[in-house]
């Protein structure tokens, strides 16, 4: 054995030396790390788009050159206005200034630049690669800042063109918004921010229902949305092409829910993403577009049906192909018979460069055969090519559509990916919704079955709009009239305020079975001690509190807006809800000793704070620094004002509030609300690690990652809280329970729905757009 192993070792050494000698040849042949380099060439792609003339005259070489260059990284500052301004101030005046004269390997570092068309300088692009970021201490510090702020939800890594659809949606805090194909969630977070434009309004009238057909991607969506801590977001799991029509209760009467804004960012072939998804170069074919066209049209049609009159729908793809772009819009406009029209948004994003939509295009098969009209398509191709893929024949009809109002963003115009956007406004009901309702009991007219086209897989949904409506809501007009009894037993949705998952008989469910949503009854004995302990305002909407369990002790309490409560209670049999609500209270196992069994959760404190009238400690900026850098600071370490408030307070959960001083412009100018615990002789905060680091940075303090806090183990707030002082902690049931210890908010909380641990999918913590690399959006 000894000789054999020695022989093997000598053989390996010989192979290594041979490979070292061959290194130059290998690299010269295009090998890197043992993998062949993808050649960024596709003759069919070039032939197709040159023939369609999507690129202005004389710009083809720049277009192809840009496609072969790597995509610059872009980041967007998220969060609500006052916090966003502080982060922007910190970026510009600290991190970017440090990069101005920096050189790495003899090359001057390019300072990030704002996207000219994004409002208020809240989006930036940079050419700094990960390799360069690790080569300098200043860049390493900048990189740590980006990672930490992304994890705490204050910065989002998002492709520049992906930011355009939510901006053109023009959403306001009172709008009811549907995001039809929402995962991985970067656009959804933009929409949530628009709802919360005013931080002083804890419950905006509007809400976002974010849907995705892929169950696993829904958990990534939950993770992204949770970073913003909003009570106005609901994640659902449906096929967007037949997403159910929902009902709401309006003054005791059930009415159909129509949305003010709909984002229809459909699955696409993704050839606009070639700069980052280099596999597209090798795999590109027109077949992808031909197969997706039918699904895209069905999703857009379903969106138009659920849009309120006067509402706005944005249709977008990251594909440059007119079969997925103008053909879908033209077909939708044609079948709407004037109910929809393209909005002129040319002046809405000043600085954005784009080319107008095409008025004429042809269809090409995967083997390069062209067809100029449906009449030219041979019968044996009818399953692959559909009439809706061609432009309208009638010149007047085509002109009235104003397809030139569509926006196509080309990569070489402003160093981005490729993208397509169209903004539609609804003028009246869709034609198939205008038919009068049939009298009850009258049999429906027999309908000839429509065979689904192989090019348009139905995925178990109705294949035409009229068939779809006859299945879902016969005789409904789009005017918002009360919906006739759609289900035989409507009482099931309100039993004891429990909104369970839809029954398996009515709907095929995939993925994890979700825990129910149980609203706290008004007479629940659990609530009065909470109300008394925190002196909650009489206006506090206690009926909006819910838990995720029907049995045993309620461990966590969540909160939704009253509008989402209405949706939940009236549609439990129609939709599969993955997640909704924001955590506002957590149980202490021995909390009864402190007059209240529930302590405050940092995740929902900004929603809850306006209703709390007791147990509030006003702190100075110096107090905030002490509280965030020390584990259990004694009362005497606080300012005299804070000390006087805390010394006579009973033990238990507290709110620590910092109000900015306008007379000190150099100090932090955004309000801070922290959850804390008042012990026997000390106070501690319960803030997740990245949020803690965020506040310290905003105050100008840079805490090295991994540095221990004074008086405690681990980085600021890392992991579970360190043991509290003996006289301070209520033993095993201390507020430092693992499920909400700083650094928690872990997706694997038992009450966050079975399978909620699936939120922690790869790259989710980074807050980037990981799924864009797989299924383009």
Short mmCIF file of C-alpha atoms in Angstrom, two decimals, residues 313 315 326 329-330 333 340-345 400-407 420-425 427:
data_model
loop_
_atom_site.label_atom_id
_atom_site.label_comp_id
_atom_site.label_asym_id
_atom_site.label_seq_id
_atom_site.Cartn_x
_atom_site.Cartn_y
_atom_site.Cartn_z
CA UNK A 313 -51.21 48.93 -15.74
CA UNK A 315 -46.54 45.73 -18.91
CA UNK A 326 -45.47 45.03 -29.19
CA UNK A 329 -49.72 44.97 -26.48
CA UNK A 330 -51.28 45.22 -29.97
CA UNK A 333 -55.51 46.63 -27.40
CA UNK A 340 -57.55 50.19 -23.01
CA UNK A 341 -55.20 52.75 -24.45
CA UNK A 342 -51.45 53.30 -24.37
CA UNK A 343 -50.45 56.26 -22.20
CA UNK A 344 -47.88 58.75 -23.42
CA UNK A 345 -45.22 58.65 -20.66
CA UNK A 400 -54.93 54.40 -33.49
CA UNK A 401 -53.01 52.02 -31.19
CA UNK A 402 -50.04 54.42 -30.90
CA UNK A 403 -47.53 51.60 -30.47
CA UNK A 404 -44.79 54.22 -30.73
CA UNK A 405 -45.70 55.12 -27.10
CA UNK A 406 -44.07 51.86 -25.94
CA UNK A 407 -40.53 52.29 -24.56
CA UNK A 420 -39.39 46.98 -22.82
CA UNK A 421 -42.17 48.92 -21.04
CA UNK A 422 -45.72 49.84 -22.02
CA UNK A 423 -48.13 51.82 -19.84
CA UNK A 424 -51.85 51.11 -20.32
CA UNK A 425 -54.80 53.10 -18.99
CA UNK A 427 -61.05 53.72 -20.12
#
